[in-house]
Amino acid sequence: VPVLKLKLDRRSQTPLFEQLRGSISQAVDSGAIKPGERLPSVAALSKGLHVTQSTVLRAFEDLGKAGYLDSKIGRGTFVRRPESQGQDSNNNNKGANRESLDPDFILAARRMRMGVAKSLESLQVLGQRPGMIAFTAGTPDPSIATEGILARLAREAFKSDQSEYQGYGHNMGLTQLRESVARRYDPSGKKITAENVLITSGSQQAVSLLAQYSLEQKLRIICEVPCYMGIPNAFGAIGHWVESVTRDKDGPVLERLNRFRDGHRSLFYLCPEMHNPMGTDLSAERLAGILEWSRSQDGLIVADEIFRELRFEGPARPSMLELTDIERTVVIGSLSKVFMCGLRIGWLIGSATLVRTLVGLKRAMDITCPPLMQGLAVALLNSGSFDEHLERAREHYRVRRDAMLDALKRHMPPGVTWTVPKGGFHLWVELPAGYSSITLYLLGVEKGVVIAPGPQMDIDHRFVSGFRLSYGSVEVKKISEGVELLASAVKKLLASPPDDPGLSGLGNFV
Ligand SMILES: Cc1ncc(COP(=O)(O)O)c(C=O)c1O
């Protein structure tokens, strides 16, 4: 039996179970052991190779998870070929199904991701010194909310019937709030009703609920990148391996998404409008490709529409809910960007069946969102105050966006390009190829201006030559001043040859 002739190196740093596991998988890959062959028993192998039975068991366990072995009780352990190897080698599907990969690989890769993320986070401390012009905040400008608005909403919310707040209320959220949210997506009430809406603690909690659901349903998780990292982090926090699909200004690159066509059901997260961090909208061609992928693969689309009501230019776009089958779509949204993060009112809209499943998970997590906060949200949405607030907010951010575009045009040297957002808080800048936004971050901090480097917004910390600028929370005068300082840092950076000609970003935005 070839397995009994394996050579294990007792002086090597690699543990014996790993050596055994590697030798068996190599033997299968090379054809030295054929699928269907029966392996010697654990006791026989342990004896023949002079290792403990637990060494053999550990190797068998890993090989079983990776799809190399099948244990049949009472009959023995049989060799098989892992699924991905049996498929057409042209389908470009390698690595698509990480469940079949070595668990040690997943662990090592997760550790590496977390390690790099921590190092990048430690950079942020430098930018928190007083007096900095920070183009980094993703929160609304406090000056937009009218004075005393919370007190007014509280008077309205609590004026008559306090019994509503005595108990927990409906686990899905207050009916009036769910109805108001549903109406904002579908005024006709034909497709979306209160039954499709789950009120959550910010849209962040909606993602955590989806992460739990996906674990139970064994969904593969795919995120477009760059993205708001709270999303992949919510999936990663409970042990998901998150696959990434890179995007450019038009949206996720379809060739990257189409790697995931192997019959394994996936959840795909994207931010279709006024993207964080790129500021752009999904193109019609990319949308069509994503919808086709979702139909043919039964993929669940999670569309983050958190900036939906902050469009200050061009016609409103349909919500993803209007474009797809609700059985394969979830939309998340919240009052955080359009009004106040502090209310922690968010929502998830999906099929009534999915919502009922997620309610069970939410009940186990925190029973319901605080009804007091929901009461304020009902008062806001049901009065005219919200639409007035939105009108003011859109104009406010449009002026700031224009100030930033104008300053970039005036001060940035040739070779630097940027996106032009039609709403939201953010835009994306690209340095000439080979220059690093992390070096620029450090040069910027020296001059008193802070940016968000591209690698902070990718699961694998790529997009080194790009960075995000957020204009939402910076006064017009400071925007102009800050961009001028940043441009002087960019000129200093470009005065030397590129850090690494191999560095890449997300393309040219001229
Ligand atoms: C694109 C995007 N989605 C979701 C969130 C989470 O927001 P919240 O939980 O406050 O609704 C954020 C926050 O920055 C975000 O930028």
mmCIF file of C-alpha atoms in Angstrom, residues 55-190:
data_model
loop_
_atom_site.group_PDB
_atom_site.id
_atom_site.type_symbol
_atom_site.label_atom_id
_atom_site.label_comp_id
_atom_site.label_asym_id
_atom_site.label_seq_id
_atom_site.Cartn_x
_atom_site.Cartn_y
_atom_site.Cartn_z
ATOM 1 C CA THR A 55 -1.718 11.955 14.487
ATOM 2 C CA VAL A 56 -3.416 9.765 11.880
ATOM 3 C CA LEU A 57 -6.898 10.746 13.085
ATOM 4 C CA ARG A 58 -6.080 14.476 12.871
ATOM 5 C CA ALA A 59 -4.737 14.069 9.311
ATOM 6 C CA PHE A 60 -7.824 12.023 8.310
ATOM 7 C CA GLU A 61 -10.160 14.602 9.811
ATOM 8 C CA ASP A 62 -8.584 17.455 7.817
ATOM 9 C CA LEU A 63 -8.504 15.383 4.635
ATOM 10 C CA GLY A 64 -12.159 14.491 5.135
ATOM 11 C CA LYS A 65 -13.095 18.178 5.449
ATOM 12 C CA ALA A 66 -11.056 19.003 2.344
ATOM 13 C CA GLY A 67 -12.941 16.346 0.370
ATOM 14 C CA TYR A 68 -10.081 13.830 -0.033
ATOM 15 C CA LEU A 69 -11.515 11.060 2.150
ATOM 16 C CA ASP A 70 -14.848 9.421 2.770
ATOM 17 C CA SER A 71 -15.255 7.411 5.959
ATOM 18 C CA LYS A 72 -17.854 4.681 5.760
ATOM 19 C CA ILE A 73 -18.723 3.273 9.165
ATOM 20 C CA GLY A 74 -17.837 -0.407 9.381
ATOM 21 C CA ARG A 75 -16.239 -0.452 5.915
ATOM 22 C CA GLY A 76 -13.216 1.812 6.228
ATOM 23 C CA THR A 77 -11.800 5.029 4.832
ATOM 24 C CA PHE A 78 -11.859 5.586 1.061
ATOM 25 C CA VAL A 79 -9.989 8.045 -1.135
ATOM 26 C CA ARG A 80 -11.912 10.508 -3.282
ATOM 27 C CA ARG A 81 -10.995 13.412 -5.499
ATOM 28 C CA PRO A 82 -12.036 16.804 -4.088
ATOM 29 C CA GLU A 83 -14.916 18.250 -6.121
ATOM 30 C CA SER A 84 -13.128 21.301 -7.477
ATOM 31 C CA GLN A 85 -10.499 19.089 -9.120
ATOM 32 C CA GLY A 86 -13.002 16.906 -10.888
ATOM 33 C CA GLN A 87 -14.545 19.890 -12.703
ATOM 34 C CA ASP A 88 -13.713 21.414 -16.023
ATOM 35 C CA SER A 89 -10.403 23.125 -15.515
ATOM 36 C CA ASN A 90 -11.477 25.968 -17.808
ATOM 37 C CA ASN A 91 -14.298 27.125 -15.599
ATOM 38 C CA ASN A 92 -11.952 29.394 -13.669
ATOM 39 C CA ASN A 93 -13.558 28.193 -10.511
ATOM 40 C CA LYS A 94 -10.490 27.460 -8.426
ATOM 41 C CA GLY A 95 -10.817 28.629 -4.862
ATOM 42 C CA ALA A 96 -14.489 29.443 -5.300
ATOM 43 C CA ASN A 97 -15.565 26.979 -2.682
ATOM 44 C CA ARG A 98 -13.420 27.673 0.331
ATOM 45 C CA GLU A 99 -15.346 25.122 2.389
ATOM 46 C CA SER A 100 -13.279 22.452 0.658
ATOM 47 C CA LEU A 101 -9.964 24.099 1.499
ATOM 48 C CA ASP A 102 -7.649 23.196 4.291
ATOM 49 C CA PRO A 103 -9.017 24.632 7.576
ATOM 50 C CA ASP A 104 -5.500 25.707 8.523
ATOM 51 C CA PHE A 105 -5.376 27.777 5.339
ATOM 52 C CA ILE A 106 -8.605 29.565 6.284
ATOM 53 C CA LEU A 107 -7.348 30.220 9.798
ATOM 54 C CA ALA A 108 -3.985 31.538 8.628
ATOM 55 C CA ALA A 109 -5.617 33.748 6.010
ATOM 56 C CA ARG A 110 -8.124 35.133 8.538
ATOM 57 C CA ARG A 111 -5.291 35.901 10.953
ATOM 58 C CA MET A 112 -3.366 37.682 8.242
ATOM 59 C CA ARG A 113 -6.389 39.794 7.300
ATOM 60 C CA MET A 114 -6.978 40.762 10.923
ATOM 61 C CA GLY A 115 -3.298 41.524 11.505
ATOM 62 C CA VAL A 116 -3.047 43.887 8.540
ATOM 63 C CA ALA A 117 -6.364 45.544 9.454
ATOM 64 C CA LYS A 118 -5.040 46.218 12.972
ATOM 65 C CA SER A 119 -1.844 47.789 11.645
ATOM 66 C CA LEU A 120 -3.851 50.034 9.341
ATOM 67 C CA GLU A 121 -6.136 50.986 12.214
ATOM 68 C CA SER A 122 -3.167 52.031 14.301
ATOM 69 C CA LEU A 123 -2.389 54.650 11.639
ATOM 70 C CA GLN A 124 -5.672 56.379 12.434
ATOM 71 C CA VAL A 125 -4.395 57.570 15.818
ATOM 72 C CA LEU A 126 -2.073 59.979 13.988
ATOM 73 C CA GLY A 127 -5.019 61.631 12.298
ATOM 74 C CA GLN A 128 -6.926 62.200 15.531
ATOM 75 C CA ARG A 129 -4.733 65.067 16.741
ATOM 76 C CA PRO A 130 -6.531 68.365 17.358
ATOM 77 C CA GLY A 131 -6.618 70.887 14.547
ATOM 78 C CA MET A 132 -6.542 68.353 11.714
ATOM 79 C CA ILE A 133 -8.844 68.785 8.719
ATOM 80 C CA ALA A 134 -10.290 65.288 8.591
ATOM 81 C CA PHE A 135 -11.812 64.108 5.295
ATOM 82 C CA THR A 136 -12.710 60.841 6.963
ATOM 83 C CA ALA A 137 -16.108 61.119 8.706
ATOM 84 C CA GLY A 138 -19.025 59.116 7.357
ATOM 85 C CA THR A 139 -21.567 60.729 9.662
ATOM 86 C CA PRO A 140 -24.115 63.473 8.955
ATOM 87 C CA ASP A 141 -23.327 67.111 9.601
ATOM 88 C CA PRO A 142 -24.977 68.138 12.910
ATOM 89 C CA SER A 143 -25.715 71.637 11.632
ATOM 90 C CA ILE A 144 -28.444 70.301 9.306
ATOM 91 C CA ALA A 145 -30.807 69.136 12.065
ATOM 92 C CA THR A 146 -32.988 72.026 13.216
ATOM 93 C CA GLU A 147 -32.539 73.205 16.772
ATOM 94 C CA GLY A 148 -34.602 71.220 19.283
ATOM 95 C CA ILE A 149 -35.844 68.681 16.746
ATOM 96 C CA LEU A 150 -35.414 65.722 19.114
ATOM 97 C CA ALA A 151 -37.432 67.454 21.849
ATOM 98 C CA ARG A 152 -40.193 68.164 19.327
ATOM 99 C CA LEU A 153 -40.225 64.591 18.077
ATOM 100 C CA ALA A 154 -40.302 63.322 21.682
ATOM 101 C CA ARG A 155 -43.286 65.556 22.516
ATOM 102 C CA GLU A 156 -45.092 64.231 19.471
ATOM 103 C CA ALA A 157 -44.143 60.604 20.085
ATOM 104 C CA PHE A 158 -44.995 60.502 23.750
ATOM 105 C CA LYS A 159 -47.958 62.844 23.857
ATOM 106 C CA SER A 160 -50.885 60.474 24.203
ATOM 107 C CA ASP A 161 -50.495 56.788 24.619
ATOM 108 C CA GLN A 162 -47.582 55.635 26.737
ATOM 109 C CA SER A 163 -48.813 52.065 26.881
ATOM 110 C CA GLU A 164 -47.084 51.438 23.557
ATOM 111 C CA TYR A 165 -43.746 51.850 25.331
ATOM 112 C CA GLN A 166 -44.652 49.862 28.440
ATOM 113 C CA GLY A 167 -43.951 46.520 26.795
ATOM 114 C CA TYR A 168 -41.452 45.418 24.158
ATOM 115 C CA GLY A 169 -43.779 46.000 21.233
ATOM 116 C CA HIS A 170 -43.751 43.854 18.121
ATOM 117 C CA ASN A 171 -40.429 41.989 17.618
ATOM 118 C CA MET A 172 -40.362 43.170 14.005
ATOM 119 C CA GLY A 173 -40.667 46.786 15.115
ATOM 120 C CA LEU A 174 -43.577 49.188 15.650
ATOM 121 C CA THR A 175 -46.206 48.610 12.977
ATOM 122 C CA GLN A 176 -46.468 52.321 12.178
ATOM 123 C CA LEU A 177 -42.733 52.536 11.587
ATOM 124 C CA ARG A 178 -42.660 49.452 9.383
ATOM 125 C CA GLU A 179 -45.564 50.871 7.376
ATOM 126 C CA SER A 180 -43.806 54.214 6.937
ATOM 127 C CA VAL A 181 -40.579 52.564 5.806
ATOM 128 C CA ALA A 182 -42.482 50.302 3.380
ATOM 129 C CA ARG A 183 -44.245 53.352 1.872
ATOM 130 C CA ARG A 184 -40.905 55.085 1.214
ATOM 131 C CA TYR A 185 -39.910 52.156 -1.034
ATOM 132 C CA ASP A 186 -43.295 51.343 -2.523
ATOM 133 C CA PRO A 187 -45.993 54.021 -2.124
ATOM 134 C CA SER A 188 -48.516 51.760 -3.894
ATOM 135 C CA GLY A 189 -48.113 49.044 -1.249
ATOM 136 C CA LYS A 190 -48.378 46.401 -3.993
#
